[in-house]
CSV table of C-alpha atoms in Angstrom, one decimal:
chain,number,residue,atom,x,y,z
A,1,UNK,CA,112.3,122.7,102.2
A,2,UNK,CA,108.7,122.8,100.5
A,3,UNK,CA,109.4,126.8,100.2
A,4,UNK,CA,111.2,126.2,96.9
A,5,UNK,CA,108.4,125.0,95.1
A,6,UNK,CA,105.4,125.7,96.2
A,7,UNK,CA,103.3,128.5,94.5
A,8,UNK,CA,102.1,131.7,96.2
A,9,UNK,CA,98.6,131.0,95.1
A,10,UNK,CA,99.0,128.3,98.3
A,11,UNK,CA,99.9,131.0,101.1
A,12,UNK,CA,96.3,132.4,101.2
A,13,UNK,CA,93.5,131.4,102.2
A,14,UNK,CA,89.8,133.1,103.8
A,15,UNK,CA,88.6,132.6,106.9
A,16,UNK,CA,85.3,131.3,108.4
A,17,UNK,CA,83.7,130.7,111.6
A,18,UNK,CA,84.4,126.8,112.9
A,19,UNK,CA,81.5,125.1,113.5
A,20,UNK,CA,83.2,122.9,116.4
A,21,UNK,CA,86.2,122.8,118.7
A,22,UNK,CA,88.9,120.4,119.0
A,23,UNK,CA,88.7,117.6,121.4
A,24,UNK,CA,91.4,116.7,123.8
A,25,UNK,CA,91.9,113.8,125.6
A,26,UNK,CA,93.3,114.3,128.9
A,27,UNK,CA,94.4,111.0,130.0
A,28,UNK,CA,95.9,110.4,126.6
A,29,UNK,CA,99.4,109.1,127.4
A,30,UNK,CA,102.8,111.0,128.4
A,31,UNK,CA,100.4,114.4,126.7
A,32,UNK,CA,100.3,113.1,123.7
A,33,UNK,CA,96.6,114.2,123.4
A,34,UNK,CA,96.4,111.3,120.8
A,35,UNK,CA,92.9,110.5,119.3
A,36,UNK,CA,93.6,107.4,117.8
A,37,UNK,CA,91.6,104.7,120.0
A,38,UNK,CA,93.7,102.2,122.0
A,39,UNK,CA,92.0,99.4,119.8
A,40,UNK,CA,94.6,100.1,116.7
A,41,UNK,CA,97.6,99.2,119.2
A,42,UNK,CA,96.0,96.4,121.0
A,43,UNK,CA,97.7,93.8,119.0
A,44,UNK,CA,101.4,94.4,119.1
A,45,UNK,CA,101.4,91.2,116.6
A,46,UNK,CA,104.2,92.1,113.7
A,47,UNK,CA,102.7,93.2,110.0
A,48,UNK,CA,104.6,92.9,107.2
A,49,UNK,CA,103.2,96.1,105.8
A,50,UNK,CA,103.6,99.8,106.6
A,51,UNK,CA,102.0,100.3,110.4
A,52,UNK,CA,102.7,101.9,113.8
A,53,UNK,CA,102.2,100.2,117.1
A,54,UNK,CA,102.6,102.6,119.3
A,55,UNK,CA,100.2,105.7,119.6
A,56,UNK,CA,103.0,107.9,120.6
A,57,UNK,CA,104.8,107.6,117.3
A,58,UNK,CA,103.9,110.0,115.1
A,59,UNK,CA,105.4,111.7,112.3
A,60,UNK,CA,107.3,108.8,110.2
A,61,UNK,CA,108.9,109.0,107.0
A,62,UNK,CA,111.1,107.0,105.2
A,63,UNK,CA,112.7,108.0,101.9
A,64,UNK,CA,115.8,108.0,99.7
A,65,UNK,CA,118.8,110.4,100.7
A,66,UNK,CA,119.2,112.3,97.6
A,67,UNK,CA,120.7,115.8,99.1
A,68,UNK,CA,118.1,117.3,97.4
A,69,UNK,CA,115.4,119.5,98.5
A,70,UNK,CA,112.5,117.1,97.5
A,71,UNK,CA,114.3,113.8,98.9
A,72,UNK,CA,111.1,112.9,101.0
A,73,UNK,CA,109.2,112.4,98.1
A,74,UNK,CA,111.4,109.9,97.0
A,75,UNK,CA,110.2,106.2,98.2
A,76,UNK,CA,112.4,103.8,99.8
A,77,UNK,CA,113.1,102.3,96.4
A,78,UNK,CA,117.0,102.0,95.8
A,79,UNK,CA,119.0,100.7,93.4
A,80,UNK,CA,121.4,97.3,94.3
A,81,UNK,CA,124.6,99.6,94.7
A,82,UNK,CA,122.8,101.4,97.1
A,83,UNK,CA,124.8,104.7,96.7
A,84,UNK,CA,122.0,106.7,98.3
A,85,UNK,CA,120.8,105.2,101.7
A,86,UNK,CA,117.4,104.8,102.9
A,87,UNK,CA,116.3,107.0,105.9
A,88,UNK,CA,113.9,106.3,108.3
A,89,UNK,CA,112.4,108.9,110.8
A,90,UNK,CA,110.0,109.2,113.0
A,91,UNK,CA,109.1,110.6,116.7
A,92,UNK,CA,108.0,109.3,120.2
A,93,UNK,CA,105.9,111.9,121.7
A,94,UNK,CA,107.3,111.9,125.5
A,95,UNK,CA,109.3,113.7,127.8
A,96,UNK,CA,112.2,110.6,127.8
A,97,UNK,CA,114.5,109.1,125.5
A,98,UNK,CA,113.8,105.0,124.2
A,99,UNK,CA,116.1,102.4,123.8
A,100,UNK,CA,115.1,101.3,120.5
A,101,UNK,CA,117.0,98.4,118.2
A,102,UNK,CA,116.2,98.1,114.4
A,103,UNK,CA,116.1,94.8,112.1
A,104,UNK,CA,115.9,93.9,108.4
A,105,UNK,CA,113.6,91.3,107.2
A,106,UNK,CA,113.9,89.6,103.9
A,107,UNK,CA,110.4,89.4,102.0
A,108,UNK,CA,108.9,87.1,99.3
A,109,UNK,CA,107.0,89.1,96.5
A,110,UNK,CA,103.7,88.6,98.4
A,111,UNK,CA,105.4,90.0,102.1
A,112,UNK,CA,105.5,87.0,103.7
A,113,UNK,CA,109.2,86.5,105.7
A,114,UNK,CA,111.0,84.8,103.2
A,115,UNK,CA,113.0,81.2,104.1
A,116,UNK,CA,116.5,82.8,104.0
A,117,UNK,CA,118.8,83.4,107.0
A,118,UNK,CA,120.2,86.5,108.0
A,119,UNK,CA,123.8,86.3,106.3
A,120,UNK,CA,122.1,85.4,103.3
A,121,UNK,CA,121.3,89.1,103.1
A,122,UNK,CA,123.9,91.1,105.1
A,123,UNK,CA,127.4,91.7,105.4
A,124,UNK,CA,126.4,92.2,109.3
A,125,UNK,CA,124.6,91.0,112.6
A,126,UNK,CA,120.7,91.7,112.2
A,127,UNK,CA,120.5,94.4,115.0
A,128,UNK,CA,121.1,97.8,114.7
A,129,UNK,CA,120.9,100.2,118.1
A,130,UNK,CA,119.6,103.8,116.6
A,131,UNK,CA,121.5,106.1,118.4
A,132,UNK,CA,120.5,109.5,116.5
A,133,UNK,CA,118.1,111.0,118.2
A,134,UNK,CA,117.5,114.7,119.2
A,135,UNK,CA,114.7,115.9,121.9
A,136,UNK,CA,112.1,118.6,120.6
A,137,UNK,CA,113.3,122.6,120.9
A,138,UNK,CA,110.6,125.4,121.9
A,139,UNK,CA,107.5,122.6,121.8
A,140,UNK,CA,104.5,122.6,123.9
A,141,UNK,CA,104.1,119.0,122.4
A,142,UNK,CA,107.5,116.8,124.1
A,143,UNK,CA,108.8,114.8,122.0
A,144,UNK,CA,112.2,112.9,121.1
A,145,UNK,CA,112.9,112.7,117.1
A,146,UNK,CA,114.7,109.2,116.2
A,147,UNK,CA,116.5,109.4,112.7
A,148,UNK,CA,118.2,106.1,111.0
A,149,UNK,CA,120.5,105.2,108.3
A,150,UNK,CA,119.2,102.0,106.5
A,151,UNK,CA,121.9,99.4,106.1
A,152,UNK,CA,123.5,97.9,102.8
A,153,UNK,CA,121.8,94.3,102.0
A,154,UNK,CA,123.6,91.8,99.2
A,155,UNK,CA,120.1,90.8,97.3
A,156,UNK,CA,117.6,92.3,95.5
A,157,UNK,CA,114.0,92.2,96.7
A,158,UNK,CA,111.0,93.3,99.4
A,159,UNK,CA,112.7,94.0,102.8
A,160,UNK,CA,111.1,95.1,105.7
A,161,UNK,CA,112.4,97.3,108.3
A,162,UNK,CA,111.3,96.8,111.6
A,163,UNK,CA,112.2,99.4,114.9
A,164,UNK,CA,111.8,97.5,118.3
A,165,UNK,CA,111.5,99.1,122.1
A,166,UNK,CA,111.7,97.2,125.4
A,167,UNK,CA,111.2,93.4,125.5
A,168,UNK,CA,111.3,93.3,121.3
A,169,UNK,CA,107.7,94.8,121.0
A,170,UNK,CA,107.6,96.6,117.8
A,171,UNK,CA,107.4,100.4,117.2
A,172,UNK,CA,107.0,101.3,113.5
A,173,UNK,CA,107.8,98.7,110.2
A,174,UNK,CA,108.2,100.3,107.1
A,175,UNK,CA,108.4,98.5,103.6
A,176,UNK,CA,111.7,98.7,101.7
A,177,UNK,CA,112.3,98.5,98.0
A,178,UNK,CA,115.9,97.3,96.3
A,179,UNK,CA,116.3,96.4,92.6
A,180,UNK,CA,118.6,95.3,90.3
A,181,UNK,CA,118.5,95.9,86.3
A,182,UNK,CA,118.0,92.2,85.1
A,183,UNK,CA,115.6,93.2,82.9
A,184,UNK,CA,114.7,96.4,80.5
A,185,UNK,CA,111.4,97.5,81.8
A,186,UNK,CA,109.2,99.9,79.5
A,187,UNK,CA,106.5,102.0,80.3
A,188,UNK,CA,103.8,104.6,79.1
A,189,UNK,CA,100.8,106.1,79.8
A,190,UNK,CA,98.2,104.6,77.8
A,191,UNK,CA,94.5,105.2,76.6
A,192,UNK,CA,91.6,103.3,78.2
A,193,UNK,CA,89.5,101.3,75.7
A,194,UNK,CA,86.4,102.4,76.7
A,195,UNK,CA,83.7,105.6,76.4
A,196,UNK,CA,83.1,107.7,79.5
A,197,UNK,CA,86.1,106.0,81.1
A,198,UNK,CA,88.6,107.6,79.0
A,199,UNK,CA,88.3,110.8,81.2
A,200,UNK,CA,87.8,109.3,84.4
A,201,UNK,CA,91.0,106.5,83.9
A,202,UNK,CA,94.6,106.5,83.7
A,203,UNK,CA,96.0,103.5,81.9
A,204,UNK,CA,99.5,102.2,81.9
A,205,UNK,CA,100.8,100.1,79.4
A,206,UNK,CA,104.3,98.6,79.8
A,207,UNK,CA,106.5,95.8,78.3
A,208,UNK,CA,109.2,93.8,79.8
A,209,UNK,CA,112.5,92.8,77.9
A,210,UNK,CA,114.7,90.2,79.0
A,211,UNK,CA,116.9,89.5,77.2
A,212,UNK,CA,119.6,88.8,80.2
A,213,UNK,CA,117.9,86.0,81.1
A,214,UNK,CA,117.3,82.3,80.4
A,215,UNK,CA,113.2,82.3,80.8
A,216,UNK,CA,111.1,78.7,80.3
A,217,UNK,CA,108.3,79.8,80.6
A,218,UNK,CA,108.6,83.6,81.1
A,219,UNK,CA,104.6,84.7,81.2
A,220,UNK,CA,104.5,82.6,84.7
A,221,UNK,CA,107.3,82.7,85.7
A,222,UNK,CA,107.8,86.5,86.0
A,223,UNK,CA,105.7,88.7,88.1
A,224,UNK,CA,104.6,92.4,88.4
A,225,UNK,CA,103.0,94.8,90.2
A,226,UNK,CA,102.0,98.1,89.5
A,227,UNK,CA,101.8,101.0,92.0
A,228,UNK,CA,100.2,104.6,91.8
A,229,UNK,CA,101.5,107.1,93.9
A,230,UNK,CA,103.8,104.7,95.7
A,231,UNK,CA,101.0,103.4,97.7
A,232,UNK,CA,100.4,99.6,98.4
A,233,UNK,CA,96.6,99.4,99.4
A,234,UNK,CA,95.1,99.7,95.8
A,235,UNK,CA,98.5,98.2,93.5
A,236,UNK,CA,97.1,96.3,90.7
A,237,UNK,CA,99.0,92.2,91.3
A,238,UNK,CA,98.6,89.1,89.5
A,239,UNK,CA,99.4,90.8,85.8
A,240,UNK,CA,99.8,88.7,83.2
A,241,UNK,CA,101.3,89.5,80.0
A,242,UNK,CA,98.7,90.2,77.1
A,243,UNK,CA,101.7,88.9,74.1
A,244,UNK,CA,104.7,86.9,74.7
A,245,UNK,CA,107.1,87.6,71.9
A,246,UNK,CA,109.6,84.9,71.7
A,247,UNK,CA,111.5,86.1,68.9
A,248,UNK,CA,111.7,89.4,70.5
A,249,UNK,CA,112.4,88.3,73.8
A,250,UNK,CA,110.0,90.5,75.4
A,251,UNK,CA,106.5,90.5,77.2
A,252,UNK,CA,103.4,93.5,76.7
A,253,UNK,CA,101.0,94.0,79.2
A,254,UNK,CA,98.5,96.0,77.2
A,255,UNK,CA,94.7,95.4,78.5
A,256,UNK,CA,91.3,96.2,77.4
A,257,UNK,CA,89.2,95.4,80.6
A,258,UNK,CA,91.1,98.1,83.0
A,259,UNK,CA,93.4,95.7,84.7
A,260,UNK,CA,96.2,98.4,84.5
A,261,UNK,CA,93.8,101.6,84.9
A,262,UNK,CA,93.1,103.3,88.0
A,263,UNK,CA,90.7,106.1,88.9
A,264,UNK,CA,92.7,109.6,88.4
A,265,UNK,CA,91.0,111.2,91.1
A,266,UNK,CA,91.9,114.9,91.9
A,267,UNK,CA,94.6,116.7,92.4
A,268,UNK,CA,95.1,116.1,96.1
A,269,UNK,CA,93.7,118.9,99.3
A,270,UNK,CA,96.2,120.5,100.8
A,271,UNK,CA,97.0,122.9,104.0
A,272,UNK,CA,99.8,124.7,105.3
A,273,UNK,CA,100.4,124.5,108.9
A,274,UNK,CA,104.3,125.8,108.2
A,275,UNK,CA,103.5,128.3,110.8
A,276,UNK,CA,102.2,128.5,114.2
A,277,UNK,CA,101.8,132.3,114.6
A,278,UNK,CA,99.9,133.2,111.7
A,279,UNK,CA,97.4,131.4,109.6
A,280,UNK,CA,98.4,129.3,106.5
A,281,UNK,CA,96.5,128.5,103.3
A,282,UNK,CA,93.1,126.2,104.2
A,283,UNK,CA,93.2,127.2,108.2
A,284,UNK,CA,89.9,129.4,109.8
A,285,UNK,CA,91.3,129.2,112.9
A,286,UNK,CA,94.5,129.0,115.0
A,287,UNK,CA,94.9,129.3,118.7
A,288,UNK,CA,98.3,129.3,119.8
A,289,UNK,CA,97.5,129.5,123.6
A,290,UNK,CA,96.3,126.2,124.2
A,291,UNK,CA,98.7,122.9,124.7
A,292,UNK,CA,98.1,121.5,122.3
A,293,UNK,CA,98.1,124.3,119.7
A,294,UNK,CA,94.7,124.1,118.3
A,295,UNK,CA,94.2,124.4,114.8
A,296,UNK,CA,90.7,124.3,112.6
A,297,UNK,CA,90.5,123.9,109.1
A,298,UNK,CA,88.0,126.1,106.8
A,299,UNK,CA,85.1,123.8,105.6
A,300,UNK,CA,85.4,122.2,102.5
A,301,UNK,CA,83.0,120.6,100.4
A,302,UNK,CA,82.9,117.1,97.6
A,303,UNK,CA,84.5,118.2,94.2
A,304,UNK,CA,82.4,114.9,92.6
A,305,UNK,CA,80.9,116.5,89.7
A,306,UNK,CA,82.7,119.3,89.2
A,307,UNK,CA,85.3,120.0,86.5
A,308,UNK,CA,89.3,119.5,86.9
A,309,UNK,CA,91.2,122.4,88.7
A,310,UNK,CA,95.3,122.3,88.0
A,311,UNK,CA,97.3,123.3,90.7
A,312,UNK,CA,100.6,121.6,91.7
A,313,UNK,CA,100.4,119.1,94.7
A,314,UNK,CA,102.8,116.5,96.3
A,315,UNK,CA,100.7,113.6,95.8
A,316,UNK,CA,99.6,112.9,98.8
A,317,UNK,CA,102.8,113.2,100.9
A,318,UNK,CA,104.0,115.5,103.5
A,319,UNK,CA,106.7,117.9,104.8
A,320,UNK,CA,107.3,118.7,108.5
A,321,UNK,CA,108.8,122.2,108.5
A,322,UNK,CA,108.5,125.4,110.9
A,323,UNK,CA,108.4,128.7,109.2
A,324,UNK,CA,109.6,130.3,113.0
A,325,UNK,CA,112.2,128.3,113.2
A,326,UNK,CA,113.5,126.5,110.6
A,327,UNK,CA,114.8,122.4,110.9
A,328,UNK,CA,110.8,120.6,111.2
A,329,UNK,CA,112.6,118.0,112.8
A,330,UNK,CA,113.2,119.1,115.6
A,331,UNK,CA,111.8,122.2,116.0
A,332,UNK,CA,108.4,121.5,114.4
A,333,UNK,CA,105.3,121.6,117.1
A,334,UNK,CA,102.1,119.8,117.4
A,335,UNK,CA,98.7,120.9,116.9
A,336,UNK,CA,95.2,119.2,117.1
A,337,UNK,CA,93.8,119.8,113.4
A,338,UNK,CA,90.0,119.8,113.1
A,339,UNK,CA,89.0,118.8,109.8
A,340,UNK,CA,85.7,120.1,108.0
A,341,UNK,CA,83.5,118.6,105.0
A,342,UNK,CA,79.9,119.7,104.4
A,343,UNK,CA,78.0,117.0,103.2
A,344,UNK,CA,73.9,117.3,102.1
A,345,UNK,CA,73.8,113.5,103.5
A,346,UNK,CA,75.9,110.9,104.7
A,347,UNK,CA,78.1,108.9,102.7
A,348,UNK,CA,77.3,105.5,101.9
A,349,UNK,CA,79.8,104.2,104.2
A,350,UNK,CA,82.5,105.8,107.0
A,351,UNK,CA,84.3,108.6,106.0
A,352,UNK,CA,88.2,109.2,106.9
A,353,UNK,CA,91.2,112.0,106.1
A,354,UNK,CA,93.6,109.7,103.8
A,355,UNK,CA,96.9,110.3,102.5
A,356,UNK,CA,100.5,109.9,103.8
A,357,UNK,CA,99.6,111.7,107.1
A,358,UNK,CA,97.9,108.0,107.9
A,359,UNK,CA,100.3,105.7,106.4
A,360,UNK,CA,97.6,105.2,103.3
A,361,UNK,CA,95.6,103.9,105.7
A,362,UNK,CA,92.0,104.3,107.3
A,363,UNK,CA,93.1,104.8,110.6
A,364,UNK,CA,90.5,105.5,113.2
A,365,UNK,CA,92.1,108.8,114.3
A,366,UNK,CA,91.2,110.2,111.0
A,367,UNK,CA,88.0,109.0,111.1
A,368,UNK,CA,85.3,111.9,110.8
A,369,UNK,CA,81.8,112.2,112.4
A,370,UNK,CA,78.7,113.8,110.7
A,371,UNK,CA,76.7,116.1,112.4
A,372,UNK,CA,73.2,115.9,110.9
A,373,UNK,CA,72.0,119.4,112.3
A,374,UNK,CA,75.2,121.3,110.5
A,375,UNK,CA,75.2,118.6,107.6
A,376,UNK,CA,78.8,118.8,108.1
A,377,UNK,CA,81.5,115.6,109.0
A,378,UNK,CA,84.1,116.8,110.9
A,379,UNK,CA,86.8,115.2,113.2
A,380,UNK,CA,90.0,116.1,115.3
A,381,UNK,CA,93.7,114.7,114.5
A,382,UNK,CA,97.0,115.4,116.6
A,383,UNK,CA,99.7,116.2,113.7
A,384,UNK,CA,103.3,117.7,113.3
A,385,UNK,CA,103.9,121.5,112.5
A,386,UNK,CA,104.1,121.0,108.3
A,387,UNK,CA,102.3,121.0,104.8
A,388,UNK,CA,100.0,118.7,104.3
A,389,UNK,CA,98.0,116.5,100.9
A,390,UNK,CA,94.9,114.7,101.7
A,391,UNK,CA,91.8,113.3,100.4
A,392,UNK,CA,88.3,112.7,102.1
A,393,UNK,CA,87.4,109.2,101.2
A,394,UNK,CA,84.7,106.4,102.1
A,395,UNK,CA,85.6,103.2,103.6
A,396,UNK,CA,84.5,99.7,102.0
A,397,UNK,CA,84.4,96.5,103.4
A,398,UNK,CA,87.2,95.1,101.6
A,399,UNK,CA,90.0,96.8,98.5
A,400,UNK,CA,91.1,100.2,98.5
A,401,UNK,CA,88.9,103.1,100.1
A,402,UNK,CA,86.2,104.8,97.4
A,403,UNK,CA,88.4,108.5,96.8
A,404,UNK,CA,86.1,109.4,93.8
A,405,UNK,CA,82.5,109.8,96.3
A,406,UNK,CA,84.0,113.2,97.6
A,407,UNK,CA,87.4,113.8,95.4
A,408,UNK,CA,85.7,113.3,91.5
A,409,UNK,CA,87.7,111.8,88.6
A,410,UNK,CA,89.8,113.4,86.3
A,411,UNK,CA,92.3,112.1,83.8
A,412,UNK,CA,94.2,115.3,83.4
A,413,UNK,CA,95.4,115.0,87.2
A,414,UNK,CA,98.8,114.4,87.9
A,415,UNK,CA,100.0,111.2,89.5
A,416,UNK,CA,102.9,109.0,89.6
A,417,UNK,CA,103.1,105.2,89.1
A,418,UNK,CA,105.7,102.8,89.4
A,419,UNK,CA,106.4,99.1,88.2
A,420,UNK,CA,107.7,96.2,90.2
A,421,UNK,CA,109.1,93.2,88.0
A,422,UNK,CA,110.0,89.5,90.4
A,423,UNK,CA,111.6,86.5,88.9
A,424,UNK,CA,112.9,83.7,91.2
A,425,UNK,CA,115.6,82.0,89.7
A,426,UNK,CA,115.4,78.0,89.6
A,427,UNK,CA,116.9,76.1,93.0
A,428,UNK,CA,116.9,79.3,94.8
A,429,UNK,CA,114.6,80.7,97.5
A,430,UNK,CA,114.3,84.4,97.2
A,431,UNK,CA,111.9,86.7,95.2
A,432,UNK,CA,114.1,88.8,93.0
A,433,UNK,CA,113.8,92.5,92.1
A,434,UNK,CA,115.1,92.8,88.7
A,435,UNK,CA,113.6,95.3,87.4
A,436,UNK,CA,111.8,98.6,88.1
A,437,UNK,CA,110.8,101.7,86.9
A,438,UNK,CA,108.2,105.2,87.2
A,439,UNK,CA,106.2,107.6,85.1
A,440,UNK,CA,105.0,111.0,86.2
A,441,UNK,CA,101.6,110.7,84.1
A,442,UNK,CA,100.4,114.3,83.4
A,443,UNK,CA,103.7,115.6,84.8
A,444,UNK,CA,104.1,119.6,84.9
A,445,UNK,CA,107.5,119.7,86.5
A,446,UNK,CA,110.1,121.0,83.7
């Protein structure tokens, strides 16, 4: 899939010595040889956000089915008609086959279960048995991949999807997006008001028309949120409009304190682990004897400081594909990957792999450890035969994790952001969709 666009500057790559080996962990369950520590599963307690409960599943994604090549890159954002369905898939690492039931939950704007009733929402009982599932071909790794066709819902608004096993304990929830065009929704890339910050900062201006509907007091009463990259751990909420024009019918969010900028970053790391036979671009070493396959990564280093390098990336996302034999789905393998970043010191706080490949999440699998002899962090992670983005960040104690400490700033990278719009109409109980719309800011794609 990624073959069609993907430059052959990517295939390459030099090698280098690894400084450590990957650990395995023999007890880990049904061979799984997870790393993730049993403390992230421990509360099976449902989130209303993106999450996994089980360290067996690995490997989820849930996008729009466009027919296209480049569907997974498409968030589960979908229109009210619903034309192209949401698909959700994931795998169970194991040698059996689950029972698993999926549900819908209707959302208010701030993901908290919202007050309506199932038939409120859907044309259909709340339960749906997923019955398409394939087991793994020519693995080392077991595994049983679980695919599932999103249902139709009647209202616009936040849903959340939510994959059960035995006794109702959930699996996987994923965060679904539907919208309807109430409003005309506006948006540019704009220029940050400011010195240094004008090359470190990606603004986005954007206005709001609404002409379609009967507003009182439309500044508070409709709400935004703006996303970049599709991710929900560092969206900018609680926007207010900078003019209300009555006349015009139309709000302008256009600020001058940052409220709608975000750090550019980088263009995001990548590897290629396509292939399990030869050695893709950003891998020193591959051993395909051992079960696990054991892959290590050549050591990389902070770009803070340095100037921009363009080169096309996938924002952070991920495709599971086998170059020997074809469908990643099911035929993709597993592999421990050993990541690698030299480091003169340690960071001013915990440093983790970040991207898709942990649900946009600092997950304690991805967590790295620095070796003060080799002045190098390094740590292992069990992942799918695929392409992979990431960045090396540092955690905080509370907001989004620091990606500029190792990644740098640039406003020439390439990112993608989307807007949100709510409105709750008067006597009713739901948070509305109504509008929504993206920008490729710095996009290179003809």
């Amino acid at each position: 899939m990624l073959r069609y666009f993907l430059p052959a500057a990517l295939l390459t790559t030099s090698a280098c010595v690894p400084l450590g080996t990957p650990i395995t962990d023999p007890n880990a369950p049904r061979g799984s040889q997870a790393q993730r520590p049993p403390e992230y599963y421990a509360d099976k307690t449902l989130r209303y956000e993106d999450y996994t409960y089980n360290p067996d599943v690995r490997s989820v994604q849930c996008y729009v089915a466009t027919g296209q090549n480049t569907e997974i890159f498409q968030p589960p954002v979908v229109p009210i008609s619903q034309q192209q369905p949401i698909v959700l898939e994931f795998d169970i690492l194991g040698n059996g086959s689950q029972r698993l039931t999926a549900k819908l939950v209707h959302c208010d704007l701030d993901w908290k279960p919202s007050v309506l009733t199932d038939l409120q929402f859907l044309s259909e009982i709340n339960e749906f048995l997923i019955t398409d599932y394939r087991t793994g071909v020519n693995v080392k790794v077991p595994y049983y991949h679980y695919r599932m066709q999103v249902p139709r819902v009647k209202l616009s608004g936040n849903y959340l999807l939510v994959v059960s096993g035995a006794g109702g304990v959930p699996v996987v929830s994923r965060r679904l997006l539907v919208y309807e065009n109430g409003v005309e929704v506006g948006i540019r890339q704009g220029i940050p008001v400011a010195g240094q910050e004008r090359y470190t900062l990606q603004q986005v201006d954007f206005s709001i028309s609404y002409n379609g509907l009967n507003l009182v007091n439309p500044s508070q009463e409709v709400k935004v949120m703006l996303r970049q990259n599709f991710r929900w751990d560092n969206a900018k909420t609680n926007l207010r409009p900078t003019f209300v024009r009555d006349a015009e019918r139309r709000l302008d969010y256009q600020y001058f304190n940052f409220e709608n900028a975000f750090p550019a970053s980088s263009e995001f790391r990548y590897f290629d682990m396509r292939s399990v036979r030869t050695m893709g671009a950003g891998m020193a070493e591959l051993d395909p004897t051992t079960a696990p396959r054991t892959v290590v990564l050549s050591p990389e280093a902070s770009r803070n400081g340095q100037s921009y390098t363009q080169f096309d990336d996938i924002n952070g996302q991920r495709v599971f594909e086998s170059r020997e034999y074809g469908n990643g789905a099911t035929n993709g393998d597993y592999a421990n990957v050993t990541f690698r970043l030299r480091a003169d010191q340690p960071a001013p706080g915990p440093v983790y792999v970040f991207g898709a490949l942990t649900d946009w999440k600092l997950q304690d699998e991805f967590k790295l450890t620095y070796n003060v002899e080799q002045k190098e962090y390094a740590g292992t992670a069990l992942l799918k035969q695929g392409y992979y983005n990431y960045y090396y960040v540092v955690g905080k104690p509370s907001g989004a994790p620091d990606d500029v400490y190792f990644e740098g700033s640039h406003q020439e990278t390439e990112n993608q952001y989307d807007l949100l719009v709510y409105y709750r109409p008067p006597g009713t109980r739901a948070d509305l969709l109504i509008g929504y719309q993206s920008i490729d800011v710095n996009s290179r794609r003809p």
